[in-house]
Amino acid sequence: MQLTQAVKTVLAKTTVAAGATDITDATAIDMANWEGCRFIFSFGAITSGAVTSVAVASLDTSSPTPGTDDLVGSSVTVGDTDDNKLFIIDVFQPRLRYLRPFVKRATQNAVLNSIIAELYGPRVGAVTKDATVVSQELHISPANGVA
């Protein structure tokens, strides 16, 4: 089976310009009927001395509050030399229904390119394309030639 058929991809947060304030308004991900979710945090330029981290909050209602409803141990430090790098947090079988990724930024500028959520392990039904995804194609044993 191809990955696209088993994963729902969601653009949870678009680009946030350089700044030193926390990013807490990413889309809350509804985990009903899913086994897990992998969050991919993409960073741009990070100023030397920046204190940055990523984590995930969880709650039974659709508005987990970062800093209050954090998942224990989910925080990952982003170094000030980690420009143009990815950070991944994978949450499998969360205890509460909704997950919200977030970024803590302090002291210096850090650019967030995006946060992608990949829901996997559908419990029921076919995987449908999220509204944030414009196109997804499946190719099985394609021949070489003009795309």
Coordinates of N, CA, C and O in Angstrom, one line a residue:
M1 N 0.8 -1.2 0.0 CA 0.0 0.0 0.0 C 0.9 1.2 0.0 O 1.9 1.3 0.7
Q2 N 0.5 2.2 -0.8 CA 1.2 3.5 -0.8 C 0.9 4.3 0.5 O -0.3 4.3 1.0
L3 N 1.8 5.1 0.9 CA 1.7 5.9 2.1 C 0.5 6.9 2.0 O -0.3 7.1 2.9
T4 N 0.3 7.5 0.8 CA -0.8 8.5 0.6 C -2.2 7.9 0.9 O -3.1 8.5 1.4
Q5 N -2.3 6.6 0.7 CA -3.6 5.9 0.9 C -3.9 5.6 2.4 O -5.0 5.3 2.8
A6 N -2.8 5.7 3.2 CA -3.0 5.4 4.6 C -2.7 6.6 5.6 O -2.8 6.4 6.8
V7 N -2.5 7.8 5.0 CA -2.1 8.9 5.8 C -3.0 10.1 5.4 O -3.1 10.4 4.2
K8 N -3.5 10.9 6.4 CA -4.2 12.1 6.1 C -3.2 13.2 6.4 O -2.7 13.3 7.6
T9 N -2.9 14.1 5.4 CA -1.9 15.2 5.6 C -2.7 16.5 5.8 O -3.6 16.8 5.1
V10 N -2.3 17.2 6.9 CA -2.9 18.5 7.2 C -1.9 19.6 7.4 O -0.9 19.4 8.1
L11 N -2.1 20.7 6.7 CA -1.2 21.9 7.0 C -1.7 22.5 8.2 O -2.7 23.3 8.2
A12 N -1.1 22.3 9.4 CA -1.5 22.7 10.7 C -1.2 24.2 10.9 O -1.9 24.9 11.7
K13 N -0.1 24.7 10.3 CA 0.3 26.1 10.5 C 1.2 26.5 9.3 O 2.1 25.8 8.9
T14 N 0.8 27.7 8.8 CA 1.6 28.2 7.7 C 2.8 29.1 8.3 O 2.9 29.2 9.5
T15 N 3.5 29.7 7.4 CA 4.7 30.4 7.7 C 4.4 31.5 8.8 O 3.4 32.3 8.6
V16 N 5.3 31.6 9.7 CA 5.3 32.7 10.7 C 6.6 33.4 10.6 O 7.7 32.8 10.8
A17 N 6.6 34.7 10.4 CA 7.8 35.5 10.2 C 8.7 35.5 11.5 O 8.2 35.1 12.5
A18 N 9.9 35.9 11.3 CA 10.9 36.0 12.4 C 10.2 36.7 13.5 O 9.6 37.7 13.4
G19 N 10.4 36.1 14.7 CA 9.9 36.7 15.9 C 10.4 35.9 17.1 O 11.0 34.9 17.0
A20 N 10.1 36.5 18.3 CA 10.5 35.8 19.6 C 9.2 35.5 20.4 O 9.4 35.4 21.6
T21 N 8.0 35.5 19.8 CA 6.8 35.2 20.6 C 6.4 33.8 20.2 O 6.6 33.3 19.1
D22 N 5.7 33.1 21.2 CA 5.3 31.8 21.0 C 4.3 31.7 19.9 O 3.5 32.6 19.6
I23 N 4.2 30.5 19.2 CA 3.3 30.2 18.2 C 2.3 29.1 18.7 O 2.7 28.0 18.8
T24 N 1.1 29.6 19.1 CA 0.2 28.6 19.9 C -1.1 28.4 19.1 O -2.0 27.8 19.7
D25 N -1.2 29.0 17.9 CA -2.5 28.9 17.2 C -2.6 28.0 16.0 O -3.4 28.1 15.1
A26 N -1.7 26.9 16.1 CA -1.8 25.9 15.0 C -3.2 25.2 15.1 O -3.8 25.2 16.1
T27 N -3.6 24.6 14.0 CA -4.8 23.8 14.0 C -4.8 22.7 15.0 O -3.8 22.0 15.0
A28 N -5.9 22.6 15.8 CA -6.0 21.4 16.7 C -6.4 20.2 15.8 O -7.3 20.3 15.0
I29 N -5.8 19.1 16.0 CA -6.0 17.9 15.2 C -6.9 17.0 15.9 O -6.6 16.5 17.0
D30 N -8.0 16.6 15.3 CA -9.0 15.7 15.9 C -8.5 14.2 15.6 O -8.4 13.8 14.5
M31 N -8.2 13.5 16.7 CA -7.7 12.2 16.6 C -8.7 11.1 16.6 O -8.4 9.9 16.6
A32 N -10.0 11.5 16.5 CA -11.1 10.4 16.5 C -10.8 9.6 15.2 O -10.6 10.1 14.1
N33 N -10.8 8.3 15.4 CA -10.6 7.3 14.3 C -9.2 7.2 13.8 O -9.0 6.6 12.7
W34 N -8.2 7.7 14.5 CA -6.8 7.6 14.1 C -6.0 7.1 15.2 O -6.2 7.4 16.4
E35 N -5.0 6.3 14.9 CA -4.1 5.7 15.9 C -3.0 6.7 16.3 O -2.6 6.7 17.5
G36 N -2.5 7.5 15.4 CA -1.4 8.4 15.7 C -1.3 9.6 14.8 O -2.0 9.7 13.8
C37 N -0.4 10.5 15.2 CA -0.2 11.7 14.4 C 1.3 12.1 14.5 O 1.8 12.1 15.6
R38 N 1.9 12.3 13.3 CA 3.3 12.8 13.2 C 3.3 14.2 12.9 O 2.7 14.6 11.8
F39 N 3.9 15.1 13.7 CA 4.0 16.5 13.4 C 5.4 16.8 12.9 O 6.4 16.4 13.5
I40 N 5.4 17.5 11.8 CA 6.7 17.9 11.2 C 6.8 19.4 11.2 O 6.0 20.1 10.6
F41 N 7.7 19.9 12.0 CA 8.0 21.3 12.2 C 9.1 21.7 11.3 O 10.2 21.2 11.4
S42 N 8.9 22.7 10.4 CA 9.9 23.1 9.5 C 10.4 24.6 9.8 O 9.5 25.5 9.9
F43 N 11.7 24.7 10.1 CA 12.2 26.1 10.4 C 13.0 26.7 9.3 O 13.6 26.0 8.5
G44 N 13.0 28.0 9.3 CA 13.8 28.8 8.4 C 15.0 29.3 9.2 O 15.6 28.6 10.0
A45 N 15.3 30.6 9.0 CA 16.4 31.3 9.7 C 16.1 31.4 11.2 O 15.1 31.7 11.6
I46 N 17.2 31.0 11.9 CA 17.1 31.2 13.4 C 18.3 32.0 13.8 O 19.5 31.7 13.5
T47 N 18.1 33.1 14.5 CA 19.1 34.0 15.0 C 19.9 33.4 16.1 O 19.4 32.8 17.0
S48 N 21.2 33.6 16.1 CA 22.1 33.1 17.1 C 21.6 33.6 18.5 O 21.3 34.8 18.7
G49 N 21.5 32.7 19.5 CA 21.1 33.1 20.8 C 19.6 32.8 21.0 O 19.1 33.0 22.1
A50 N 18.9 32.4 19.9 CA 17.4 32.1 20.1 C 17.2 30.9 21.0 O 17.9 30.0 20.9
V51 N 16.2 31.0 21.8 CA 15.8 29.9 22.7 C 14.4 29.4 22.1 O 13.4 30.1 22.3
T52 N 14.4 28.3 21.4 CA 13.3 27.8 20.7 C 13.1 26.3 21.0 O 14.0 25.6 21.2
S53 N 11.8 25.9 21.1 CA 11.4 24.5 21.3 C 10.1 24.2 20.6 O 9.3 25.2 20.3
V54 N 9.8 23.0 20.4 CA 8.5 22.5 19.8 C 8.0 21.5 20.8 O 8.7 20.8 21.5
A55 N 6.6 21.4 20.8 CA 5.9 20.4 21.6 C 4.5 20.2 21.1 O 4.1 20.9 20.2
V56 N 3.8 19.4 21.9 CA 2.4 19.1 21.5 C 1.5 19.2 22.8 O 1.9 18.7 23.8
A57 N 0.4 19.8 22.7 CA -0.6 19.9 23.8 C -1.8 19.0 23.4 O -2.0 18.7 22.2
S58 N -2.6 18.5 24.4 CA -3.7 17.6 24.2 C -4.8 17.9 25.2 O -4.6 18.2 26.3
L59 N -6.0 17.7 24.7 CA -7.2 17.9 25.5 C -8.4 17.2 24.9 O -8.4 16.8 23.7
D60 N -9.4 16.9 25.7 CA -10.6 16.2 25.1 C -11.5 17.1 24.3 O -12.4 16.7 23.6
T61 N -11.3 18.4 24.5 CA -12.1 19.4 23.7 C -11.2 20.0 22.6 O -10.0 19.8 22.7
S62 N -11.7 20.7 21.6 CA -11.0 21.1 20.4 C -10.0 22.3 20.6 O -9.6 22.8 19.7
S63 N -9.7 22.6 21.9 CA -8.8 23.8 22.1 C -7.8 23.5 23.1 O -7.7 24.2 24.2
P64 N -6.9 22.6 22.9 CA -5.8 22.4 23.9 C -4.9 23.6 24.0 O -4.7 24.3 23.0
T65 N -4.6 24.0 25.2 CA -3.8 25.2 25.4 C -2.3 24.9 25.6 O -2.0 24.2 26.6
P66 N -1.5 25.3 24.7 CA 0.0 25.1 24.9 C 0.4 25.8 26.2 O 0.0 26.9 26.5
G67 N 1.3 25.1 26.9 CA 1.8 25.6 28.2 C 0.9 25.1 29.4 O 1.4 25.1 30.5
T68 N -0.3 24.7 29.1 CA -1.2 24.2 30.1 C -1.5 22.7 29.9 O -1.5 22.0 30.9
D69 N -1.8 22.3 28.7 CA -2.2 21.0 28.4 C -1.1 20.2 27.6 O -1.4 19.3 26.8
D70 N 0.1 20.5 27.9 CA 1.3 19.8 27.2 C 1.3 18.4 27.5 O 1.0 17.9 28.6
L71 N 1.7 17.6 26.5 CA 2.0 16.2 26.6 C 3.4 16.0 27.3 O 4.4 16.6 26.9
V72 N 3.4 15.3 28.4 CA 4.6 15.1 29.1 C 5.7 14.5 28.2 O 5.5 13.6 27.5
G73 N 6.9 15.2 28.3 CA 8.0 14.7 27.5 C 8.0 15.0 26.0 O 8.9 14.6 25.3
S74 N 7.0 15.8 25.5 CA 7.0 16.1 24.1 C 7.8 17.2 23.6 O 8.0 17.4 22.4
S75 N 8.4 18.0 24.5 CA 9.2 19.1 24.2 C 10.5 18.7 23.5 O 11.2 17.9 24.1
V76 N 10.9 19.4 22.4 CA 12.2 19.1 21.7 C 12.8 20.5 21.5 O 12.2 21.4 21.0
T77 N 14.1 20.6 21.9 CA 14.8 21.8 21.8 C 15.3 22.0 20.4 O 15.8 21.1 19.7
V78 N 15.1 23.3 19.9 CA 15.6 23.6 18.5 C 16.8 24.5 18.7 O 16.7 25.6 19.3
G79 N 17.9 24.1 18.3 CA 19.2 24.9 18.5 C 19.2 26.1 17.6 O 18.6 26.2 16.5
D80 N 20.0 27.1 18.0 CA 20.0 28.3 17.3 C 20.9 28.2 16.0 O 21.0 29.1 15.2
T81 N 21.5 27.0 15.8 CA 22.2 26.7 14.5 C 21.4 25.7 13.7 O 21.9 25.1 12.7
D82 N 20.1 25.5 14.0 CA 19.3 24.5 13.3 C 18.5 25.2 12.2 O 17.3 24.8 11.9
D83 N 19.0 26.2 11.5 CA 18.4 26.9 10.4 C 18.0 25.9 9.3 O 18.8 24.9 9.1
N84 N 16.8 26.0 8.8 CA 16.4 25.2 7.6 C 16.4 23.7 7.9 O 16.8 22.9 7.1
K85 N 16.0 23.3 9.1 CA 15.9 21.9 9.5 C 14.5 21.6 9.9 O 13.6 22.4 10.1
L86 N 14.3 20.2 10.0 CA 13.0 19.7 10.4 C 13.1 19.1 11.8 O 14.1 18.5 12.1
F87 N 12.0 19.2 12.5 CA 11.8 18.5 13.8 C 10.5 17.7 13.8 O 9.5 18.2 13.3
I88 N 10.6 16.5 14.3 CA 9.4 15.6 14.2 C 9.0 15.1 15.6 O 9.9 14.7 16.3
I89 N 7.7 15.2 15.9 CA 7.2 14.6 17.1 C 6.0 13.7 16.6 O 5.1 14.1 16.0
D90 N 6.1 12.4 17.0 CA 5.1 11.4 16.7 C 4.4 11.0 17.9 O 5.0 10.5 18.9
V91 N 3.1 11.2 17.9 CA 2.2 10.8 19.1 C 1.4 9.7 18.7 O 0.5 9.8 17.8
F92 N 1.6 8.5 19.3 CA 0.8 7.3 19.0 C -0.2 7.0 20.2 O 0.2 7.1 21.3
Q93 N -1.4 6.7 19.8 CA -2.5 6.4 20.7 C -2.6 7.4 21.9 O -2.5 7.1 23.0
P94 N -2.8 8.7 21.5 CA -3.0 9.7 22.5 C -4.2 9.4 23.4 O -5.2 8.8 23.0
R95 N -4.1 9.8 24.7 CA -5.1 9.5 25.7 C -6.3 10.4 25.5 O -7.4 10.1 25.8
L96 N -6.1 11.6 25.0 CA -7.1 12.6 24.8 C -7.3 12.9 23.3 O -6.5 12.6 22.5
R97 N -8.5 13.3 22.9 CA -8.9 13.4 21.5 C -8.2 14.4 20.6 O -8.0 14.1 19.4
Y98 N -7.9 15.6 21.1 CA -7.3 16.6 20.2 C -5.9 16.9 20.6 O -5.5 16.9 21.7
L99 N -5.1 17.1 19.5 CA -3.7 17.4 19.6 C -3.4 18.8 19.0 O -4.0 19.1 17.9
R100 N -2.6 19.6 19.6 CA -2.2 20.9 19.0 C -0.7 21.1 19.1 O -0.1 21.1 20.2
P101 N 0.0 21.1 17.9 CA 1.4 21.4 18.0 C 1.7 22.9 18.3 O 0.8 23.7 18.0
F102 N 2.8 23.2 18.9 CA 3.1 24.6 19.2 C 4.6 24.8 19.2 O 5.4 23.8 19.3
V103 N 5.0 26.1 19.1 CA 6.4 26.5 19.1 C 6.6 27.5 20.2 O 5.9 28.5 20.2
K104 N 7.6 27.3 21.0 CA 8.0 28.3 22.0 C 9.2 29.1 21.5 O 10.2 28.4 21.1
R105 N 9.1 30.4 21.4 CA 10.3 31.2 20.9 C 10.6 32.3 21.9 O 9.7 32.9 22.5
A106 N 11.9 32.5 22.2 CA 12.3 33.6 23.1 C 13.6 34.1 22.8 O 14.4 33.5 22.1
T107 N 13.9 35.3 23.2 CA 15.2 36.0 23.2 C 15.6 36.5 21.8 O 16.1 37.6 21.7
Q108 N 15.5 35.7 20.8 CA 15.9 36.1 19.4 C 14.9 35.5 18.4 O 14.1 34.7 18.7
N109 N 15.1 36.0 17.1 CA 14.2 35.6 16.1 C 14.3 34.1 15.6 O 15.5 33.6 15.5
A110 N 13.2 33.5 15.3 CA 13.2 32.2 14.7 C 12.0 32.1 13.7 O 10.9 32.5 14.1
V111 N 12.3 31.8 12.5 CA 11.2 31.7 11.4 C 10.6 30.3 11.4 O 11.4 29.3 11.3
L112 N 9.3 30.2 11.5 CA 8.7 28.9 11.3 C 8.2 28.8 9.9 O 7.4 29.7 9.5
N113 N 8.6 27.8 9.1 CA 8.1 27.7 7.7 C 6.7 27.1 7.7 O 5.9 27.5 7.0
S114 N 6.5 26.0 8.5 CA 5.2 25.4 8.5 C 5.2 24.3 9.6 O 6.3 23.8 10.1
I115 N 4.0 23.8 9.9 CA 3.8 22.6 10.7 C 2.9 21.7 9.9 O 1.8 22.1 9.6
I116 N 3.3 20.5 9.6 CA 2.5 19.5 8.9 C 2.1 18.4 9.9 O 2.9 18.0 10.7
A117 N 0.9 18.1 9.8 CA 0.4 16.9 10.6 C 0.0 15.8 9.7 O -0.6 16.0 8.7
E118 N 0.5 14.6 10.0 CA 0.2 13.4 9.3 C -0.5 12.4 10.2 O 0.2 11.8 11.1
L119 N -1.8 12.3 10.0 CA -2.6 11.3 10.8 C -2.5 10.0 10.1 O -2.6 9.8 8.9
Y120 N -2.2 8.9 10.9 CA -2.0 7.6 10.4 C -2.8 6.6 11.2 O -3.2 6.8 12.3
G121 N -2.9 5.4 10.6 CA -3.6 4.3 11.3 C -5.1 4.5 11.4 O -5.7 4.5 12.5
P122 N -5.7 4.7 10.2 CA -7.2 5.0 10.3 C -7.9 3.7 10.9 O -7.6 2.6 10.5
R123 N -8.8 4.0 11.8 CA -9.6 2.9 12.4 C -10.8 2.5 11.6 O -11.1 1.3 11.6
V124 N -11.4 3.4 10.9 CA -12.6 3.1 10.1 C -12.6 4.0 8.8 O -12.1 5.1 8.9
G125 N -13.1 3.5 7.8 CA -13.3 4.3 6.6 C -12.1 4.6 5.8 O -10.9 4.3 6.2
A126 N -12.3 5.1 4.6 CA -11.2 5.5 3.7 C -10.6 6.8 4.1 O -11.2 7.6 4.7
V127 N -9.3 7.0 3.8 CA -8.6 8.2 4.1 C -9.0 9.3 3.1 O -8.9 9.0 1.9
T128 N -9.5 10.4 3.5 CA -9.9 11.5 2.6 C -8.9 12.6 2.6 O -8.2 12.8 3.7
K129 N -8.8 13.4 1.6 CA -7.8 14.5 1.5 C -8.4 15.7 2.3 O -9.5 16.0 2.2
D130 N -7.5 16.3 3.1 CA -7.8 17.4 3.9 C -8.0 18.7 3.0 O -7.3 18.7 1.9
A131 N -8.7 19.6 3.4 CA -9.0 20.9 2.6 C -7.7 21.7 2.4 O -7.6 22.4 1.4
T132 N -6.7 21.5 3.2 CA -5.4 22.2 3.1 C -4.5 21.6 2.0 O -3.5 22.1 1.7
V133 N -4.9 20.4 1.5 CA -4.1 19.7 0.5 C -4.8 20.0 -0.9 O -5.9 19.6 -1.1
V134 N -4.0 20.6 -1.8 CA -4.6 20.9 -3.1 C -4.6 19.7 -4.0 O -5.6 19.5 -4.7
S135 N -3.6 18.9 -4.0 CA -3.5 17.8 -4.9 C -2.7 16.7 -4.3 O -1.7 16.9 -3.6
Q136 N -3.1 15.4 -4.6 CA -2.3 14.3 -4.2 C -2.4 13.2 -5.3 O -3.6 13.0 -5.7
E137 N -1.3 12.7 -5.8 CA -1.4 11.8 -6.9 C -0.7 10.5 -6.4 O 0.2 10.4 -5.6
L138 N -1.2 9.4 -7.0 CA -0.6 8.1 -6.8 C -0.1 7.5 -8.1 O -0.8 7.6 -9.1
H139 N 1.1 7.1 -8.1 CA 1.8 6.5 -9.3 C 2.3 5.1 -8.9 O 3.1 5.0 -8.0
I140 N 1.9 4.1 -9.7 CA 2.4 2.8 -9.5 C 3.2 2.3 -10.7 O 2.7 2.3 -11.8
S141 N 4.5 2.0 -10.4 CA 5.4 1.6 -11.5 C 5.4 2.5 -12.7 O 5.2 2.1 -13.8
P142 N 5.5 3.8 -12.5 CA 5.5 4.7 -13.7 C 6.7 4.6 -14.6 O 7.8 4.3 -14.1
A143 N 6.5 4.8 -15.9 CA 7.6 4.8 -16.9 C 8.3 6.2 -16.8 O 7.7 7.2 -16.4
N144 N 9.5 6.2 -17.3 CA 10.3 7.5 -17.4 C 9.7 8.2 -18.6 O 9.3 7.6 -19.6
G145 N 9.8 9.5 -18.6 CA 9.4 10.3 -19.7 C 9.0 11.7 -19.3 O 9.4 12.1 -18.2
V146 N 8.2 12.4 -20.0 CA 7.8 13.8 -19.7 C 6.8 13.7 -18.5 O 5.8 13.0 -18.6
A147 N 7.0 14.5 -17.5 CA 6.1 14.6 -16.4 C 4.8 15.2 -16.8 O 3.8 15.0 -16.3

